[in-house]
Each structure stands twice: as structure tokens, then as C-alpha cells.
PDB file of C-alpha atoms and ligand atoms in Angstrom:
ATOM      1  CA  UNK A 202      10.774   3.457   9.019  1.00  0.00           C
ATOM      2  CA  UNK A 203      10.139   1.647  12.536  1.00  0.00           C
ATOM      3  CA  UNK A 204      12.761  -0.824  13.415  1.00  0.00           C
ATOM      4  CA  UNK A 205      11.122  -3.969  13.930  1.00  0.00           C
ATOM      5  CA  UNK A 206      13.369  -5.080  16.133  1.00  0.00           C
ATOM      6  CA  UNK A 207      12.800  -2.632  18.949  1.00  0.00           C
ATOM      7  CA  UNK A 208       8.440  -2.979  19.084  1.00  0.00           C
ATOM      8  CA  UNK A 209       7.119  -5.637  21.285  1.00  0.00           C
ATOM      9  CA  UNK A 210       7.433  -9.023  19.322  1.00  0.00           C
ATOM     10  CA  UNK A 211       4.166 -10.550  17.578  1.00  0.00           C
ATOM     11  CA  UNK A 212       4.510 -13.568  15.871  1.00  0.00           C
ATOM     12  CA  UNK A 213       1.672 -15.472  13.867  1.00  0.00           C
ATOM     13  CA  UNK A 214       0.992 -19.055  13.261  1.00  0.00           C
ATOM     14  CA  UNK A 215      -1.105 -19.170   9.730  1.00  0.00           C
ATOM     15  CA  UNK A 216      -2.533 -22.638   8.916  1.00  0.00           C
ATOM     16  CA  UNK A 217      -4.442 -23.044   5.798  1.00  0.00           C
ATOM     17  CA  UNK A 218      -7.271 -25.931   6.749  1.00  0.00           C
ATOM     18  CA  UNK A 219      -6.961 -27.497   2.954  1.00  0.00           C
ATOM     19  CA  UNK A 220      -5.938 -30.623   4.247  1.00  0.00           C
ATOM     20  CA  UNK A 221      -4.274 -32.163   7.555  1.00  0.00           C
ATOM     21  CA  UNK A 222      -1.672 -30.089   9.248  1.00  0.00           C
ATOM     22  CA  UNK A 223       1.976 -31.721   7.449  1.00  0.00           C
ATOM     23  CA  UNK A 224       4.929 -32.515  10.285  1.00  0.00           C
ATOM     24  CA  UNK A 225       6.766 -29.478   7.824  1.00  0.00           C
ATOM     25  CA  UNK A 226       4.314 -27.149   8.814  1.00  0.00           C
ATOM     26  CA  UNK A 227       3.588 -28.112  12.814  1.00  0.00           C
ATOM     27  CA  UNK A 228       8.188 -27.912  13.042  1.00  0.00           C
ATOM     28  CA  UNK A 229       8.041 -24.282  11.292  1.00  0.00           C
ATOM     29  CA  UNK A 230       5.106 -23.042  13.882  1.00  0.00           C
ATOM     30  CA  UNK A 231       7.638 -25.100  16.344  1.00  0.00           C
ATOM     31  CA  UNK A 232      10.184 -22.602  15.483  1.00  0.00           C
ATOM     32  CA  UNK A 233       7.806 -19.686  15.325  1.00  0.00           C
ATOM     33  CA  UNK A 234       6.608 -20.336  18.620  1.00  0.00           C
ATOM     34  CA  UNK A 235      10.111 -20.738  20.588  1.00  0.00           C
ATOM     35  CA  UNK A 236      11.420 -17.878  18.535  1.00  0.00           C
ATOM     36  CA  UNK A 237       8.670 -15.911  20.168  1.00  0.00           C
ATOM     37  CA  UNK A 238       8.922 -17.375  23.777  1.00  0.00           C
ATOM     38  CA  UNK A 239      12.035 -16.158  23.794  1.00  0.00           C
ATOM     39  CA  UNK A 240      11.209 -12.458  23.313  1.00  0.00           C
ATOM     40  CA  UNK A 241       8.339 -12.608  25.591  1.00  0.00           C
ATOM     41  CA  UNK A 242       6.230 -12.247  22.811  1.00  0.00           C
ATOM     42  CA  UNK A 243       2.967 -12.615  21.904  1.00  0.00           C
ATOM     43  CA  UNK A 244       1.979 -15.276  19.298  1.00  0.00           C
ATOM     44  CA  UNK A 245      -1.235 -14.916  16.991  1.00  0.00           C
ATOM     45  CA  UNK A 246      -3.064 -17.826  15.214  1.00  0.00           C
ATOM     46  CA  UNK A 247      -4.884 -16.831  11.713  1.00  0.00           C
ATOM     47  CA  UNK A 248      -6.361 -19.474   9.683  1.00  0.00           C
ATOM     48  CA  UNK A 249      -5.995 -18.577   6.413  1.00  0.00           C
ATOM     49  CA  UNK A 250      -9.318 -19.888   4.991  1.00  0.00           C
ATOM     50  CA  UNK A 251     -10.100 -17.768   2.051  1.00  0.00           C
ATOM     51  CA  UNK A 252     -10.269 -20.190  -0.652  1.00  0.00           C
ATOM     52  CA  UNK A 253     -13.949 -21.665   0.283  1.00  0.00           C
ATOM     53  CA  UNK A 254     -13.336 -24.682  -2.434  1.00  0.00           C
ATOM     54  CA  UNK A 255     -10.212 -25.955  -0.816  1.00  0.00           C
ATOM     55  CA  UNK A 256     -11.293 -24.883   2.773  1.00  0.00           C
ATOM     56  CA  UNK A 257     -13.291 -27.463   4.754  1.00  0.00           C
ATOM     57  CA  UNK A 258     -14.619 -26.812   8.048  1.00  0.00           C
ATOM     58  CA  UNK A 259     -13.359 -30.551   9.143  1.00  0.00           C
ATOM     59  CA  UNK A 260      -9.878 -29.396   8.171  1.00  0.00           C
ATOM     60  CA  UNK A 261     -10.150 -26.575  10.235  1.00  0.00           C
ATOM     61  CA  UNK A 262     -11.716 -28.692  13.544  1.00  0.00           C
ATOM     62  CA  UNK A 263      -8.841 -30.883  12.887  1.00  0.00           C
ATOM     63  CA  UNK A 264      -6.119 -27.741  12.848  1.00  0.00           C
ATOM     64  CA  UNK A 265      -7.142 -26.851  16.309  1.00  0.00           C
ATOM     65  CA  UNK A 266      -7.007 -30.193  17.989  1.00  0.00           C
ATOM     66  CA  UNK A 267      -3.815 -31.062  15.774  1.00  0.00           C
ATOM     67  CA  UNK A 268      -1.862 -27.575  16.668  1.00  0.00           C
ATOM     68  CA  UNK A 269      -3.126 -28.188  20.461  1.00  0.00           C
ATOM     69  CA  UNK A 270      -1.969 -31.533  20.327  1.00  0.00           C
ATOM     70  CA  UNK A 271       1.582 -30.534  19.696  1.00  0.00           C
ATOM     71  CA  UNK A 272       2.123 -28.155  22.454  1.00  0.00           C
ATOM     72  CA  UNK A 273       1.224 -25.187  20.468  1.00  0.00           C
ATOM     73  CA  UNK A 274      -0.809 -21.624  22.038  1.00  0.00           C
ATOM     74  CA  UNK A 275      -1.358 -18.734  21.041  1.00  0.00           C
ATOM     75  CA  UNK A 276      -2.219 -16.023  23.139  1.00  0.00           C
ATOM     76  CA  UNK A 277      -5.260 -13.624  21.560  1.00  0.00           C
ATOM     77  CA  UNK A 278      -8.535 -15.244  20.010  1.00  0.00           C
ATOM     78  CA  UNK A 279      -8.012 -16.781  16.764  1.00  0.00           C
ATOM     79  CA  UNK A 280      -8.527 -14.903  13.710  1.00  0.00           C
ATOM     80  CA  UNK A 281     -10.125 -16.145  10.516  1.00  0.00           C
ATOM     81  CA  UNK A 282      -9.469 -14.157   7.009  1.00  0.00           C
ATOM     82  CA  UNK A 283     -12.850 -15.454   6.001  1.00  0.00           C
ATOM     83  CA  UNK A 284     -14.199 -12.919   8.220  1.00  0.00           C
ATOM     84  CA  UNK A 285     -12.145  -9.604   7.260  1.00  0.00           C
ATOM     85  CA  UNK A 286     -12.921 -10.152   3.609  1.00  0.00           C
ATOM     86  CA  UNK A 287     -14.044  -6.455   3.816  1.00  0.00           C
ATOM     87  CA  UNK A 288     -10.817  -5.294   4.547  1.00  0.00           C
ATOM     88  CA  UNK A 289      -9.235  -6.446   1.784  1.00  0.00           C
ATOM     89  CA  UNK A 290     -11.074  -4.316  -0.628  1.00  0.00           C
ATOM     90  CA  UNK A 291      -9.061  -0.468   0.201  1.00  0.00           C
ATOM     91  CA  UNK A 292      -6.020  -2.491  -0.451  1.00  0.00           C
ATOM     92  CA  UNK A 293      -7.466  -3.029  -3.978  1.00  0.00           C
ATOM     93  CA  UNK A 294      -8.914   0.221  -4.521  1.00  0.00           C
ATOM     94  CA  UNK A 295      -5.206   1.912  -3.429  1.00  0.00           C
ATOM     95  CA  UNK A 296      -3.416  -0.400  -6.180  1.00  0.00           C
ATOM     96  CA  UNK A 297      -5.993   0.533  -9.120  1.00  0.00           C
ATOM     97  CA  UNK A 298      -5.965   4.085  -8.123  1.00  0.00           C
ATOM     98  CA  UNK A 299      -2.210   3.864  -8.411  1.00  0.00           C
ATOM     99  CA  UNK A 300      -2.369   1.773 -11.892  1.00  0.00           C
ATOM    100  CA  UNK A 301      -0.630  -0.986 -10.634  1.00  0.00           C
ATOM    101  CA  UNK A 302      -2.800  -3.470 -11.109  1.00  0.00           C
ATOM    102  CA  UNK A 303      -4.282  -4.815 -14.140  1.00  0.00           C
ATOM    103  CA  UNK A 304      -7.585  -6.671 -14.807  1.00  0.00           C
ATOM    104  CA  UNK A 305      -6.415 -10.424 -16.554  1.00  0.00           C
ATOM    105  CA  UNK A 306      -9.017 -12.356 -18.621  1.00  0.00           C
ATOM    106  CA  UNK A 307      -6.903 -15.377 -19.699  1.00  0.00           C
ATOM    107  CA  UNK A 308      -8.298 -18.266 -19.033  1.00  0.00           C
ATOM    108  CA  UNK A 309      -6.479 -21.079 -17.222  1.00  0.00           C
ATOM    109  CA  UNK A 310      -5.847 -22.564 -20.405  1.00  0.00           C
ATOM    110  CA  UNK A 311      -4.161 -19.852 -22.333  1.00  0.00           C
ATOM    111  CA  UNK A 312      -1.917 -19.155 -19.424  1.00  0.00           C
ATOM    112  CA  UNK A 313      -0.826 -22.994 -19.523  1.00  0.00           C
ATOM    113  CA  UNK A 314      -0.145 -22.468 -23.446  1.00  0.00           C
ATOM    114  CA  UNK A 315       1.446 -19.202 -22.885  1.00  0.00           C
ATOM    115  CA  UNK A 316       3.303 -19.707 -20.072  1.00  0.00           C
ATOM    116  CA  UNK A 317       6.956 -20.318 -19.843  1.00  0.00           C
ATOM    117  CA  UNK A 318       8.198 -23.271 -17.620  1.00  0.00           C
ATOM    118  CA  UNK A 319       7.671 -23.357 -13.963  1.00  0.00           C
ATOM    119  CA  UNK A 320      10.662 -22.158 -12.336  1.00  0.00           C
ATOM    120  CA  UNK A 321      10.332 -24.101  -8.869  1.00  0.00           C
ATOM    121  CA  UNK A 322       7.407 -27.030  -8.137  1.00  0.00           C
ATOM    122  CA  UNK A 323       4.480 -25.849  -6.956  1.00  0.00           C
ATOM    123  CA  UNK A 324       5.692 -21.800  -8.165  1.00  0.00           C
ATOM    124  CA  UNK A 325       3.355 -20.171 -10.845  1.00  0.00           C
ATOM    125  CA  UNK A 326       5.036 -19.868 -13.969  1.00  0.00           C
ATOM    126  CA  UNK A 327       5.795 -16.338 -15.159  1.00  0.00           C
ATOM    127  CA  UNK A 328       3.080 -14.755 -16.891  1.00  0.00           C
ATOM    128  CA  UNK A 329       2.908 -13.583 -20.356  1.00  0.00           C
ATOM    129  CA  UNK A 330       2.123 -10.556 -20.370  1.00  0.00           C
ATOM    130  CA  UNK A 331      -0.880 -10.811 -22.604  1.00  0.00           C
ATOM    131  CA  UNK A 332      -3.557  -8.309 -20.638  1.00  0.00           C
ATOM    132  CA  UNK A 333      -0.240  -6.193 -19.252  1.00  0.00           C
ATOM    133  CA  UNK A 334      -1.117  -2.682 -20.461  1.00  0.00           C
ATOM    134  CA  UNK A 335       1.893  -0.717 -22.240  1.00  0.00           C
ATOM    135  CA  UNK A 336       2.188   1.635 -19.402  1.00  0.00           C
ATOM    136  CA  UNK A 337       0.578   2.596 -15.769  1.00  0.00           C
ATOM    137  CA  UNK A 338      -3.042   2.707 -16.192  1.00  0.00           C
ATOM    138  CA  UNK A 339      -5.883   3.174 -13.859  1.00  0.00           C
ATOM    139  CA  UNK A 340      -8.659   0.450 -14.279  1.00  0.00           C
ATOM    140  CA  UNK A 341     -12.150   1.291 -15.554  1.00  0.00           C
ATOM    141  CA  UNK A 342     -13.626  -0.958 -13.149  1.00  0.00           C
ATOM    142  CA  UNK A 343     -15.076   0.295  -9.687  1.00  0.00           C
ATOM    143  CA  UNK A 344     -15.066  -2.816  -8.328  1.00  0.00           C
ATOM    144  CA  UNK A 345     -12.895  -6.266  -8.854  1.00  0.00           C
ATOM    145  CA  UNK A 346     -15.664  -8.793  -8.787  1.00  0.00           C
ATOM    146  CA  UNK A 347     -15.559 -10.865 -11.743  1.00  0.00           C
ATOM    147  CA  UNK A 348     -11.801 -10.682 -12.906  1.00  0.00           C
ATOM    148  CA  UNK A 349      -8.911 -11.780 -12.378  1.00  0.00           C
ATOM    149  CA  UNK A 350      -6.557  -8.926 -11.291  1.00  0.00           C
ATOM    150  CA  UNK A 351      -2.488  -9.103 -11.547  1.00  0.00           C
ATOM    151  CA  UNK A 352      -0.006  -7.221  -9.918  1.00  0.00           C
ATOM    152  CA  UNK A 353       2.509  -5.481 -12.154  1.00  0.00           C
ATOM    153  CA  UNK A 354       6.176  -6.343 -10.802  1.00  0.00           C
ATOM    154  CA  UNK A 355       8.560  -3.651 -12.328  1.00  0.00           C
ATOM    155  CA  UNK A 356      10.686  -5.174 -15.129  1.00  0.00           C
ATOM    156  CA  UNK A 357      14.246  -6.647 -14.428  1.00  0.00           C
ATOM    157  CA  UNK A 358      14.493  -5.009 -11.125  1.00  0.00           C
ATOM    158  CA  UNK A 359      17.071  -6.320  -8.698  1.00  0.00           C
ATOM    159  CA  UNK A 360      15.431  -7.139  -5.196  1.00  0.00           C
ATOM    160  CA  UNK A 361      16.653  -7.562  -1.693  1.00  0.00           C
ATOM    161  CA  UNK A 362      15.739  -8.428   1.889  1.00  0.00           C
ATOM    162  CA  UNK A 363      17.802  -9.685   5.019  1.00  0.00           C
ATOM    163  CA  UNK A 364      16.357 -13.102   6.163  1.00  0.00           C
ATOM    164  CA  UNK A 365      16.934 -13.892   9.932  1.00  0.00           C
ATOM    165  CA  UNK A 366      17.406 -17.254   9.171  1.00  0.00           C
ATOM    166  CA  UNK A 367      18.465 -17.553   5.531  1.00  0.00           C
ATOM    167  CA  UNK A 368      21.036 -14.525   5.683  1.00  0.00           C
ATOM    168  CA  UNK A 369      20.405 -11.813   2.564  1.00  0.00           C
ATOM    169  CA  UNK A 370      17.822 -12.855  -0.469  1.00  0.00           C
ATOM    170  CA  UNK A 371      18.314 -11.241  -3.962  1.00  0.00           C
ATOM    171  CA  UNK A 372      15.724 -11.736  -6.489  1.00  0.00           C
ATOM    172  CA  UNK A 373      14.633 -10.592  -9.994  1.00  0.00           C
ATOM    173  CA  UNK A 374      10.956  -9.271 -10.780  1.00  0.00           C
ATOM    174  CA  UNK A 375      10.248 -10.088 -13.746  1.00  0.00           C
ATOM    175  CA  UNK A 376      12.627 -12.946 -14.173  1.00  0.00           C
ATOM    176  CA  UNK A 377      11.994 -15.412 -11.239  1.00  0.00           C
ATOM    177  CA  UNK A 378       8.852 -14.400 -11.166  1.00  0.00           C
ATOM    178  CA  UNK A 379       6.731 -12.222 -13.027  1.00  0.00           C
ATOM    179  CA  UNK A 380       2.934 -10.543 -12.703  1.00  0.00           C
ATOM    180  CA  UNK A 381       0.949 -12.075  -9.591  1.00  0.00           C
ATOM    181  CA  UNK A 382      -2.726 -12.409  -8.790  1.00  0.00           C
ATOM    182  CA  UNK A 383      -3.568 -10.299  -6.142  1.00  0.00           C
ATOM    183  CA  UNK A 384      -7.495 -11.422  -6.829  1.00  0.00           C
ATOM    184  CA  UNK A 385      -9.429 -13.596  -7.949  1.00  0.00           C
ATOM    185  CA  UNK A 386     -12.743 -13.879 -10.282  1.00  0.00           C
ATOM    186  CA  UNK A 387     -14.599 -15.654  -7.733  1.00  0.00           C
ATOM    187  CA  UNK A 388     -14.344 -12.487  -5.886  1.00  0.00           C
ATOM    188  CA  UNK A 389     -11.651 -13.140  -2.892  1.00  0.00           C
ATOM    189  CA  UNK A 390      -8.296 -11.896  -2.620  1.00  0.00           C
ATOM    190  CA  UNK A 391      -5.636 -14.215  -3.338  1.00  0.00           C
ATOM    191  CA  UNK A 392      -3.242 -15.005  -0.706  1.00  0.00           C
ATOM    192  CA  UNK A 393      -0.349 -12.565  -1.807  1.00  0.00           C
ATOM    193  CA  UNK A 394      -2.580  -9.681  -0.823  1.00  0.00           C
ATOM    194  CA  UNK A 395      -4.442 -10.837   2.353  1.00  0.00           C
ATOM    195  CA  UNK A 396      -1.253 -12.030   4.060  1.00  0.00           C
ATOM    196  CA  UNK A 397       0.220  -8.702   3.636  1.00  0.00           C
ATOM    197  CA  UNK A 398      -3.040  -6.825   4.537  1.00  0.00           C
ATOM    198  CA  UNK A 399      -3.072  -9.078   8.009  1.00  0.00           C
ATOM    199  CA  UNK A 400       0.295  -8.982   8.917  1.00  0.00           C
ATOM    200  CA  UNK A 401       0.366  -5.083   8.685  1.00  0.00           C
ATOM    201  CA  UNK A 402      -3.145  -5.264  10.398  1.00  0.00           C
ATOM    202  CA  UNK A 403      -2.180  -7.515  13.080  1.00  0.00           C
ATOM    203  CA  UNK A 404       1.053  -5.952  14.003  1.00  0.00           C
ATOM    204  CA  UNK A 405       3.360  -8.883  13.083  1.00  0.00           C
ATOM    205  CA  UNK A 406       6.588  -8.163  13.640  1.00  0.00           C
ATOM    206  CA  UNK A 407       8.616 -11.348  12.536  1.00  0.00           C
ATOM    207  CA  UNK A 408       6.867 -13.722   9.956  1.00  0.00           C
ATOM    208  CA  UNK A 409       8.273 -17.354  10.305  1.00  0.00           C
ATOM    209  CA  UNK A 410       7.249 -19.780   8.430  1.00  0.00           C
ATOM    210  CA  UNK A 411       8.910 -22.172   5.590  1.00  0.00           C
ATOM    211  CA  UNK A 412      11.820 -21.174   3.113  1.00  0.00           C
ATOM    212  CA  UNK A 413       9.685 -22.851   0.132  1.00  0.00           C
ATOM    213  CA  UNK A 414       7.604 -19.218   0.416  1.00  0.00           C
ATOM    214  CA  UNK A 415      11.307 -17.164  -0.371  1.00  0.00           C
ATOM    215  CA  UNK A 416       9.755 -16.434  -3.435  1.00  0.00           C
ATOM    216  CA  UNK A 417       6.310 -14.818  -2.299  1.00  0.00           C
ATOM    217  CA  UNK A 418       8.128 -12.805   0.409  1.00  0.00           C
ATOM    218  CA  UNK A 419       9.877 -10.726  -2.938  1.00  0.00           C
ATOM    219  CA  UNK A 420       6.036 -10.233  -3.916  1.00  0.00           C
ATOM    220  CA  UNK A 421       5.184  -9.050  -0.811  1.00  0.00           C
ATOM    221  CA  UNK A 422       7.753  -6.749  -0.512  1.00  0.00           C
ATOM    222  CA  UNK A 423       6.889  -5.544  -3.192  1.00  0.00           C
ATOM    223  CA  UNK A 424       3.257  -4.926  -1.756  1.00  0.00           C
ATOM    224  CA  UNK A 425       4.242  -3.323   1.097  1.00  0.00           C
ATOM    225  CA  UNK A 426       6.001  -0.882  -0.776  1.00  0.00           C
ATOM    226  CA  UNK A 427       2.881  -0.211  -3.206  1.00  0.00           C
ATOM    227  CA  UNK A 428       0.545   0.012  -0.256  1.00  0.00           C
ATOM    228  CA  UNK A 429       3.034   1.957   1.608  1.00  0.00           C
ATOM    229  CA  UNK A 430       2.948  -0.156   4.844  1.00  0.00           C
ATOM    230  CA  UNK A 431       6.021  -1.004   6.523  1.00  0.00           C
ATOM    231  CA  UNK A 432       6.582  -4.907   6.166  1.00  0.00           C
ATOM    232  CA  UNK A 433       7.786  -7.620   9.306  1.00  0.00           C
ATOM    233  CA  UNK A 434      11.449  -8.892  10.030  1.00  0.00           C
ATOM    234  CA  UNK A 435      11.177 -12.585   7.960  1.00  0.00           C
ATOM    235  CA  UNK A 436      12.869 -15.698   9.313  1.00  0.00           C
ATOM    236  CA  UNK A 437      12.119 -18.304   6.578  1.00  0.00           C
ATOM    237  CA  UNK A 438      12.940 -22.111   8.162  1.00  0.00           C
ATOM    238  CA  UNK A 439      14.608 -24.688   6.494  1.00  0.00           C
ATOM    239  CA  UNK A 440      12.573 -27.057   4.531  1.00  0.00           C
ATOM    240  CA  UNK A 441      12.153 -30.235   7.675  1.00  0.00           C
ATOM    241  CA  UNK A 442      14.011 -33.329   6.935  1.00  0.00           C
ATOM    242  CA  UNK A 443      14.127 -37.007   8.255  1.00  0.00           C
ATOM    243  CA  UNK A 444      16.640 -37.799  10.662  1.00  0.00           C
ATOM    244  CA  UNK A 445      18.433 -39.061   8.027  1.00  0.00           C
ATOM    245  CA  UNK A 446      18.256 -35.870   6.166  1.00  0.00           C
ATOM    246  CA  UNK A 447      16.167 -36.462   3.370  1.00  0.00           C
ATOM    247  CA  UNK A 448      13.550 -33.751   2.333  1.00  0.00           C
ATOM    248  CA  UNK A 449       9.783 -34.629   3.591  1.00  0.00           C
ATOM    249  CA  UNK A 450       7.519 -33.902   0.299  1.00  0.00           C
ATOM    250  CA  UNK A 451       4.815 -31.753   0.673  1.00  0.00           C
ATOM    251  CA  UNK A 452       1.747 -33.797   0.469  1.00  0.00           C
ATOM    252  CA  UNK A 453       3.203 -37.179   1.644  1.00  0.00           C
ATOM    253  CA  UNK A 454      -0.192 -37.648   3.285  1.00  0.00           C
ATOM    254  CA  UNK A 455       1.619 -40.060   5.727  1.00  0.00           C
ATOM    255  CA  UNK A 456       3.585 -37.503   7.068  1.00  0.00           C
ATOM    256  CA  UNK A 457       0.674 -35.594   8.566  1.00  0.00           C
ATOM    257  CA  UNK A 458       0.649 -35.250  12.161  1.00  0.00           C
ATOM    258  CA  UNK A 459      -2.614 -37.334  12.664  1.00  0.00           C
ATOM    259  CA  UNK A 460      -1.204 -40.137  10.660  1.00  0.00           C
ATOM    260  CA  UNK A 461       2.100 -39.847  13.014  1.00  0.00           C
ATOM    261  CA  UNK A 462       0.071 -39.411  16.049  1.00  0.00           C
ATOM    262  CA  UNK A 463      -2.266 -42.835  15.104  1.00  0.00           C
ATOM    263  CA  UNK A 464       0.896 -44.572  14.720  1.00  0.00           C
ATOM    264  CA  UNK A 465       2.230 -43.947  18.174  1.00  0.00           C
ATOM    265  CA  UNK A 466       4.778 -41.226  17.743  1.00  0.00           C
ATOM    266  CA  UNK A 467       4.727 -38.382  20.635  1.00  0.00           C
ATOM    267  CA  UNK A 468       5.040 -34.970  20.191  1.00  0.00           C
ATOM    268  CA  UNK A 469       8.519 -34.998  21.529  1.00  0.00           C
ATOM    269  CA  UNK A 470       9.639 -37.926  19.264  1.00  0.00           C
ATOM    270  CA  UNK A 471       8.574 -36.142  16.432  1.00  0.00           C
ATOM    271  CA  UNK A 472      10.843 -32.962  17.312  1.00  0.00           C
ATOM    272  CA  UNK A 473      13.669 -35.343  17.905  1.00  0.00           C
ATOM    273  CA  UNK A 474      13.018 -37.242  14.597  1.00  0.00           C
ATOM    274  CA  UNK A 475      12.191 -34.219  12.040  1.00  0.00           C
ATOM    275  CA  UNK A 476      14.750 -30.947  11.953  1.00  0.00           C
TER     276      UNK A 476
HETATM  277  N1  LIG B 845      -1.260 -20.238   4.946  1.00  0.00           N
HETATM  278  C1  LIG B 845       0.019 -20.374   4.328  1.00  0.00           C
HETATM  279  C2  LIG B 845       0.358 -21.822   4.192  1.00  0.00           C
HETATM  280  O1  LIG B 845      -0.169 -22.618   4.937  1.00  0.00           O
HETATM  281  C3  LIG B 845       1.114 -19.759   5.163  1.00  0.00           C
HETATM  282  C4  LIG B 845       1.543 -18.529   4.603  1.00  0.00           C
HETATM  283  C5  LIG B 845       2.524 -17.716   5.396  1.00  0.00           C
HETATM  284  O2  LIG B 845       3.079 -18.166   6.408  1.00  0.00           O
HETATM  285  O3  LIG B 845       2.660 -16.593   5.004  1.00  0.00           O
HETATM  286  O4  LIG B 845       1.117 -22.180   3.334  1.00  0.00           O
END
């Protein structure tokens, strides 16, 4: 295995344009961009636009002139995922030839009746089970339009990673959290996969972003291994809280960075503010 830690840096900024950039998210790219200033790296931007009913092209205007705005660059032409969709698909083909994936036809509701409680907000709950085969199987299906398709996560296995920030991470699959989507029916693939496919793709080296995503960087490891590609250093930041230390909530629509800027603050006021 390559030490990440001796290549070239590459960092990535990944905005999702489902809504106004959030003060949480413009800190963490903050982070990720003096982290990689001061290795004389080179930062990327991907906007992670796959989900077409979520993603508006306003959002994404506004992402631009929002990042800009707050001193943010990156230094190669942005990339969009809605453009590699094709490169998704060997990922999927590799994990059904392997028989770790499964095709998954229960319906939202089941999977709300089924499910057991939500560990974190915002997490999935841990699935089922219900379309899990008994053992390793290789799917019938050539291609995974139409169907859901879940990841099998081995059962009760301890995990670990070193987080530059967050010091060492132990999970377990199958207990805090259990089979994931890796794609979905409407025929793109869900987030798990494509941020592992582009971060191998686009040479990150060190992933920063927010430590509310602890929990998907387990399932990603756990990607990398299947797909045999050899996964980034991860700094996950603290979740950003007012000066007076209270946590920011997610979608306190207030707290985007347009609302901010409209109501006078400065860039710099909002880095002295928000940590
Ligand atoms: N697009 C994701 C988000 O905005 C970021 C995912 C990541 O940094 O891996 O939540």
C-alpha cells in the first residue's frame, strides 16, 4: 500500500447544490483548504449533483458565487458527478461479480416498518435483512437499472481507521450500521459508491470534510477494500459551533452563508464567530 502521506497532496471540496451552502459546510472547506495550502497542495472542487430531484441548477449557480465569496479556489476545472455517471457502472459490475451486493425490492415503507431505530439523526436505520441472501451470491441481473442494490457489510466485524483530526475510529458493521445502498432504482449510484469511485479517480489524498459523515467513512472503507482501491488519509472536522459553543443545526436555513452575507456579516467575521 502507498503511503498517503508521502504523494503530492490533493484535497477536494464536494458541495452538494440541494440547497444553500450552510456556514458548517463553507468552515469545513475552510479547513480543507488551509490544510491544503499548507502542503502546497492542490485543491479540487466536485459538485456532487447526482440526485437530479434534490439537485437544482440555481443551487449550484449559487455554490459557485457563495464558495467564491468566501475566499475559496480551487485549482483544476470543476468536476461534476453528473457527468461521470458512466464510470460508476465497473464499480457495480466488480461488486456483483464478487457477490457482494444484493438486489433490494423493499419498498420505502416496509423498510420504515422493518427497520430498527435510527441510531444517529439523519443516519439510515439498519436494515433488515429481508432481500439479504443466506450466503455470497452473484446477481442474475446484467445490469442495475431498476433496483435498489445494497451492499453486504460482513456481520459483527470490528472496524478501524486513524482520523487526522478525530484520533482512531472503531466501528461495528452490522451493528452501527448495517447493509447500504450503493444504487438506486432510479438508476444512479448512491453517494456511498460515487464518492469512493471519485476520490480514487481523482487522486485525493486527504478527504476533509465534517465528523457527522464518521459513520459513512466505515462504509467506505469498506468499499475500498471490496473494489480493491487504496482509500485517502481522512481528517473529519468538528461539527461548527457559535461562539458561544452551541451546535449550529443542519438546516437552520438562517445560518446559510447568503442569509449571513444579506445581513452584513464578512467573510472574516464569520471565521471569527463560527469554530
Ligand atoms: N456532498 C457531501 C455533502 O455535501 C459531502 C460528502 C463528502 O465530503 O464526502 O454532504
Amino acid at each position: 500500500m502507498i503511503l498517503k502521506s508521502a504523494l503530492p497532496y490533493r484535497g477536494r471540496l464536494a458541495p452538494s447544490p440541494t440547497g444553500h451552502l450552510h456556514v458548517g459546510h463553507a468552515l469545513t472547506f475552510w479547513r480543507a483548504q488551509e490544510r491544503c495550502r499548507a502542503r502546497n497542495g492542490r485543491l479540487l472542487l466536485r459538485i456532487e449533483d447526482l440526485d437530479r430531484a434534490r439537485s437544482r441548477p440555481g443551487f449550484r449557480e449559487a455554490i459557485f458565487e457563495d464558495l467564491e465569496w468566501f475566499g475559496l479556489s480551487w485549482d483544476e476545472a470543476p468536476v461534476f458527478q453528473s457527468d461521470r455517471e458512466p464510470l460508476y457502472l465497473p464499480a457495480w459490475r466488480k461488486l456483483r461479480e464478487a457477490g457482494l451486493i444484493y438486489r433490494c425490492d423493499c419498498s420505502r415503507r416496509d423498510l420504515l416498518s422493518a427497520a430498527a431505530a435510527p441510531h444517529a439523526e439523519d443516519e439510515e436505520s439498519i436494515y433488515p435483512g429481508t432481500c439479504r441472501p443466506v450466503s455470497l451470491t452473484m446477481p442474475n441481473e446484467s445490469a442495475p437499472s431498476g433496483f435498489n442494490w445494497r451492499f453486504r457489510v460482513p456481520e459483527n466485524a470490528p472496524l478501524e481507521f486513524h482520523d487526522l483530526c478525530a484520533g482512531t475510529q472503531r466501528a461495528m458493521a452490522g451493528v452501527d450500521f448495517g447493509d447500504f445502498v450503493i444504487w438506486r432504482k432510479d438508476n444512479v449510484p448512491a453517494y456511498q459508491l460515487a464518492v469512493v469511485i471519485d476520490d480514487a479517480a481523482m487522486g485525493i489524498t486527504e478527504v476533509v470534510r465534517g465528523a457527522d459523515l464518521l459513520l459513512s467513512t466505515f462504509r467506505q472503507l469498506l468499499l475500498y477494500r471490496a473494489l480493491r482501491l487504496d482509500p485517502p488519509e481522512f481528517y473529519h472536522a468538528p461539527l461548527i459551533t457559535d461562539s458561544s459553543g452551541k451546535r449550529l443545526a443542519k438546516r437552520d436555513s438562517a445560518r446559510s452563508l447568503r442569509a449571513l452575507r444579506t445581513s452584513g456579516w464578512t467573510p472574516e467575521s464569520i471565521r471569527a464567530h463560527f469554530r
